[in-house]
Backbone as CSV, one residue per row, in Angstrom:
resi,resn,N_x,N_y,N_z,CA_x,CA_y,CA_z,C_x,C_y,C_z
1,UNK,59.719,-73.744,185.448,58.928,-73.409,186.544,58.949,-71.565,186.989
2,UNK,58.590,-70.709,186.870,59.157,-69.677,186.967,58.441,-69.502,188.395
3,UNK,59.408,-69.448,189.726,59.124,-69.359,190.528,60.488,-69.030,191.720
4,UNK,59.867,-68.479,193.269,61.053,-68.343,194.229,60.236,-68.931,195.057
5,UNK,62.027,-69.617,196.338,60.919,-69.772,197.098,62.153,-68.715,198.617
6,UNK,61.244,-68.892,199.960,61.771,-68.556,200.895,61.906,-69.552,202.273
7,UNK,63.163,-70.210,202.609,63.203,-70.251,203.728,62.968,-69.947,204.894
8,UNK,62.337,-69.732,205.702,62.615,-68.681,206.989,62.848,-69.487,208.262
9,UNK,64.285,-70.227,208.429,64.414,-70.978,209.561,64.206,-70.769,210.771
10,UNK,63.701,-69.919,211.068,63.208,-69.174,212.366,61.542,-70.114,213.173
11,UNK,61.104,-69.484,211.904,59.426,-69.798,211.560,59.265,-71.274,211.414
12,UNK,60.716,-72.038,210.715,59.717,-73.256,210.385,59.104,-73.234,209.103
13,UNK,58.917,-71.937,208.635,57.880,-72.207,207.015,58.785,-71.546,205.275
14,UNK,58.263,-72.862,204.788,58.741,-72.658,203.210,57.683,-71.876,202.469
15,UNK,57.702,-70.488,201.922,57.002,-69.812,201.534,57.697,-70.063,199.494
16,UNK,56.415,-70.749,198.907,56.935,-71.209,197.806,55.517,-70.194,196.812
17,UNK,56.468,-69.168,195.612,55.739,-68.255,194.807,55.627,-68.677,193.520
18,UNK,54.505,-68.998,193.080,54.751,-69.303,191.161,54.110,-68.764,190.699
19,UNK,54.316,-68.714,188.959,53.890,-67.688,188.261,53.936,-68.746,186.849
20,UNK,53.217,-68.941,185.955,53.193,-68.897,184.430,53.101,-70.567,184.896
21,UNK,53.561,-71.277,183.979,52.836,-72.805,183.572,53.695,-73.270,184.691
22,UNK,53.377,-74.193,185.227,53.568,-75.204,185.990,53.563,-76.969,185.630
23,UNK,54.825,-77.809,185.578,54.806,-78.963,185.120,54.634,-79.900,186.412
24,UNK,54.232,-81.011,186.328,54.277,-81.484,187.202,55.778,-82.174,187.736
25,UNK,56.511,-82.870,187.143,58.106,-82.764,187.143,58.604,-81.419,188.212
26,UNK,57.988,-79.984,187.519,58.374,-79.252,188.478,58.291,-79.300,190.173
27,UNK,56.797,-79.546,189.637,56.204,-79.443,191.739,56.667,-80.748,192.129
28,UNK,57.514,-82.084,191.933,58.040,-82.831,192.446,59.283,-82.505,192.317
29,UNK,60.567,-81.441,192.324,61.559,-81.224,192.217,61.446,-80.634,193.272
30,UNK,60.609,-79.358,193.557,60.192,-78.943,194.872,60.019,-79.307,195.943
31,UNK,59.350,-80.266,196.049,59.206,-81.522,196.763,59.970,-82.131,197.400
32,UNK,61.030,-82.830,196.475,62.243,-83.365,196.969,63.014,-82.260,197.216
33,UNK,63.135,-81.450,196.787,64.012,-80.330,197.439,63.608,-80.102,198.848
34,UNK,62.770,-79.210,198.475,62.005,-78.913,200.861,61.136,-79.743,201.597
35,UNK,60.839,-81.250,200.883,59.848,-81.071,201.687,60.348,-83.057,202.556
36,UNK,61.907,-84.002,201.305,62.404,-85.176,201.430,62.979,-84.529,202.322
37,UNK,63.864,-85.818,203.006,65.032,-84.935,204.171,64.593,-83.848,205.257
38,UNK,65.826,-84.563,206.076,65.845,-84.429,207.670,65.947,-82.679,207.686
39,UNK,66.405,-82.187,206.286,66.750,-80.283,206.291,65.814,-79.333,207.109
40,UNK,64.534,-79.931,205.957,63.398,-79.250,206.368,62.267,-80.347,206.687
41,UNK,62.134,-80.647,207.346,61.482,-81.639,207.914,60.533,-80.868,209.528
42,UNK,58.951,-81.741,209.355,57.979,-80.632,209.628,57.860,-79.597,209.276
43,UNK,58.807,-78.256,208.193,58.448,-76.728,208.252,57.146,-77.040,207.579
44,UNK,56.443,-75.570,208.018,55.382,-75.718,206.753,55.349,-75.094,205.610
45,UNK,54.647,-74.934,204.913,54.638,-74.574,203.471,53.659,-73.936,202.949
46,UNK,53.897,-72.523,202.620,52.761,-71.785,201.777,53.299,-71.996,200.498
47,UNK,51.973,-71.990,199.583,52.828,-72.581,198.447,51.185,-71.891,197.918
48,UNK,52.197,-70.420,196.627,51.187,-69.419,196.230,50.972,-69.991,195.150
49,UNK,50.030,-69.881,194.138,49.539,-70.394,193.183,48.461,-69.567,192.445
50,UNK,48.970,-68.140,192.777,47.611,-67.357,192.536,47.940,-66.790,190.848
51,UNK,48.786,-66.910,190.801,48.655,-66.527,189.496,49.415,-67.234,188.263
52,UNK,49.279,-68.831,188.686,50.478,-69.957,187.944,49.279,-70.753,187.628
53,UNK,49.666,-71.793,186.538,48.347,-72.425,185.973,49.256,-74.153,186.055
54,UNK,48.265,-75.050,186.883,49.086,-76.535,186.549,49.288,-76.841,185.704
55,UNK,49.961,-77.545,185.198,49.595,-78.431,183.488,49.787,-79.502,184.313
56,UNK,48.920,-80.099,184.436,48.825,-81.674,184.977,47.563,-81.926,185.290
57,UNK,47.062,-83.762,185.267,46.042,-83.704,185.744,45.481,-84.176,186.711
58,UNK,44.810,-85.181,186.994,44.196,-85.212,188.214,45.813,-86.711,188.946
59,UNK,45.953,-87.782,188.083,46.780,-88.371,187.788,48.353,-88.322,188.638
60,UNK,48.594,-86.703,187.800,50.302,-86.646,188.237,50.071,-85.814,189.616
61,UNK,48.863,-85.501,189.429,48.282,-85.259,191.099,48.774,-86.164,192.211
62,UNK,48.099,-86.810,191.666,48.129,-87.844,192.986,49.563,-88.620,192.895
63,UNK,50.670,-88.590,191.878,52.109,-88.901,192.032,52.692,-88.078,192.872
64,UNK,52.325,-86.659,192.985,52.441,-86.188,194.064,52.771,-86.021,195.210
65,UNK,50.617,-86.922,195.848,50.738,-87.117,196.497,51.303,-88.184,197.293
66,UNK,51.768,-89.264,196.642,52.959,-89.906,197.103,54.309,-90.304,197.188
67,UNK,54.316,-88.922,196.614,55.839,-87.860,196.516,56.251,-87.573,198.119
68,UNK,54.755,-86.796,198.384,55.601,-86.290,199.537,55.346,-86.906,200.706
69,UNK,54.753,-87.400,201.011,54.514,-88.706,202.298,55.870,-88.345,203.008
70,UNK,55.336,-88.667,204.657,56.856,-88.479,205.256,57.406,-89.272,205.771
71,UNK,58.911,-89.765,205.387,59.273,-90.738,205.808,59.692,-91.530,206.673
72,UNK,59.128,-90.952,207.415,59.024,-91.106,209.023,57.911,-90.412,209.876
73,UNK,56.647,-91.245,209.693,55.265,-90.755,209.753,55.351,-90.282,211.692
74,UNK,56.239,-90.520,212.157,56.196,-90.128,213.805,57.034,-89.677,214.025
75,UNK,58.186,-88.926,213.402,58.497,-87.578,213.013,58.070,-86.426,214.204
76,UNK,57.538,-86.002,213.342,56.498,-85.081,214.030,54.946,-85.084,213.689
77,UNK,54.044,-83.726,213.745,52.879,-83.614,213.550,52.683,-81.985,213.645
78,UNK,51.205,-82.207,213.573,51.117,-79.700,213.637,51.795,-79.534,212.702
79,UNK,52.485,-80.089,211.378,52.563,-79.569,210.080,52.070,-79.121,209.414
80,UNK,51.455,-77.502,208.890,50.438,-77.620,207.633,51.022,-76.932,206.627
81,UNK,50.329,-77.126,205.476,50.889,-76.534,204.070,49.433,-75.887,204.003
82,UNK,49.662,-74.831,203.411,48.943,-74.116,203.321,48.637,-73.960,201.730
83,UNK,47.629,-73.455,200.489,47.868,-73.900,198.945,47.306,-72.706,198.720
84,UNK,47.279,-71.844,197.757,46.907,-70.723,197.461,46.567,-70.290,195.802
85,UNK,44.942,-70.148,195.656,45.230,-70.262,194.204,44.333,-69.507,193.780
86,UNK,44.331,-69.215,192.588,43.810,-67.799,191.815,42.755,-68.362,190.792
87,UNK,42.430,-69.610,191.027,41.152,-70.248,189.721,40.211,-71.221,190.105
88,UNK,39.200,-71.361,189.751,38.287,-72.769,190.015,39.306,-74.062,189.369
89,UNK,40.161,-73.644,188.199,40.042,-75.443,187.687,42.071,-75.726,188.872
90,UNK,42.381,-74.227,189.376,43.429,-74.673,190.321,42.450,-75.140,191.730
91,UNK,42.130,-74.726,192.112,41.356,-75.051,193.077,40.449,-76.531,193.407
92,UNK,39.951,-76.690,191.863,39.879,-78.086,191.550,40.873,-79.321,191.969
93,UNK,41.776,-78.519,191.191,43.230,-80.155,191.328,43.603,-80.256,192.737
94,UNK,44.268,-78.927,194.200,44.646,-78.568,194.580,43.217,-79.725,195.985
95,UNK,42.264,-79.326,195.636,41.118,-79.872,196.979,41.783,-81.447,196.277
96,UNK,41.237,-81.526,195.340,41.918,-83.713,195.390,42.825,-83.552,195.448
97,UNK,43.713,-82.775,195.332,45.299,-83.289,196.222,45.194,-82.967,197.646
98,UNK,44.671,-82.449,197.945,43.942,-82.376,199.648,43.718,-83.856,200.202
99,UNK,42.254,-84.036,199.826,42.085,-85.096,199.610,42.603,-86.349,199.911
100,UNK,43.163,-86.494,198.888,44.333,-87.414,198.933,44.816,-87.409,200.395
101,UNK,46.152,-86.313,199.894,46.943,-86.490,200.695,46.730,-87.127,202.198
102,UNK,45.679,-86.545,202.322,45.022,-86.637,204.016,44.429,-88.458,204.237
103,UNK,44.475,-88.733,203.347,43.985,-90.283,202.579,45.414,-91.258,202.940
104,UNK,47.144,-90.673,202.453,47.955,-91.068,202.606,49.008,-90.542,204.074
105,UNK,48.264,-89.111,204.428,48.698,-89.149,205.390,48.108,-88.120,206.279
106,UNK,48.074,-88.664,206.884,46.821,-87.684,208.825,47.042,-86.520,208.734
107,UNK,45.738,-85.822,208.517,46.372,-84.282,208.919,47.053,-83.975,210.563
108,UNK,46.628,-84.855,211.119,47.508,-84.994,212.592,48.739,-84.293,212.446
109,UNK,49.490,-84.891,210.990,51.244,-84.484,210.880,51.216,-84.122,209.933
110,UNK,50.581,-83.944,209.216,50.592,-82.439,208.017,49.015,-82.006,207.707
111,UNK,48.895,-80.929,207.959,47.471,-80.538,206.922,47.456,-79.760,206.127
112,UNK,46.730,-79.810,205.288,46.551,-79.241,204.179,45.277,-77.895,203.772
113,UNK,45.282,-77.475,203.383,44.141,-76.189,203.083,45.097,-75.570,202.101
114,UNK,43.620,-75.294,201.656,42.853,-74.634,200.232,42.540,-73.362,200.435
115,UNK,43.382,-71.908,199.992,43.066,-70.771,200.258,42.960,-69.897,199.194
116,UNK,41.866,-68.850,199.284,42.157,-67.835,198.087,42.733,-66.896,198.430
117,UNK,43.347,-66.512,199.832,43.601,-65.253,200.281,44.456,-65.431,201.171
118,UNK,45.860,-64.840,200.322,47.792,-65.858,201.253,47.777,-64.910,202.643
119,UNK,46.866,-63.712,203.050,46.865,-63.448,204.108,46.388,-64.815,205.143
120,UNK,45.295,-65.151,204.557,44.109,-66.042,205.314,45.180,-67.295,205.725
121,UNK,45.870,-67.388,204.923,46.842,-68.896,204.653,48.456,-68.391,205.793
122,UNK,48.355,-67.284,205.462,49.293,-67.294,206.285,48.838,-67.469,207.817
123,UNK,48.251,-66.735,208.068,47.414,-66.822,209.664,47.145,-67.871,210.210
124,UNK,46.698,-68.748,209.083,46.460,-70.643,209.556,47.724,-70.964,209.372
125,UNK,48.299,-70.871,208.939,49.853,-71.927,209.470,50.715,-71.044,210.544
126,UNK,50.425,-69.948,210.666,50.695,-69.168,212.045,50.167,-69.696,213.163
127,UNK,49.050,-70.640,212.986,48.602,-70.487,214.322,48.481,-72.536,214.476
128,UNK,49.403,-73.100,214.269,49.680,-74.064,214.843,51.039,-74.627,214.464
129,UNK,51.464,-75.267,215.592,52.831,-75.559,216.753,52.965,-76.794,215.555
130,UNK,54.597,-77.314,215.054,54.931,-78.902,215.174,55.642,-78.868,216.367
131,UNK,55.652,-80.153,216.552,55.557,-80.980,217.667,56.400,-82.097,217.275
132,UNK,58.086,-82.061,217.878,58.586,-83.380,216.578,58.655,-84.143,218.263
133,UNK,58.710,-85.616,217.768,58.252,-86.693,218.619,59.755,-87.400,218.706
134,UNK,60.925,-87.361,218.069,61.841,-87.630,218.143,63.495,-86.601,218.597
């Protein structure tokens, strides 16, 4: 997966920009490195898929959902993940991901939204403040 990751510690935001073909294993590796553990707990995520192509199906997407659930659902609330898409097929997959994610993890903990415009996605993320419970 050709990609770049930028971690902004001050704003507690991680931006992933992808291009080319993306497999479910590559997305799972991103989740392991940047969603799991305490180092980036509660960080916002901006995932830019505008020029990328997801090479996985709905079942693979559901596997990603279960993999991305927080280890401690009471540690924080108010985090946001913005997914920016560039085509209808990616939009359909990411909307299904969002809906399944909200079923497994309350949007009060981490809300996921799908956008077509990167600036809208960034504004939406910036409008939220993460509250740490512990």
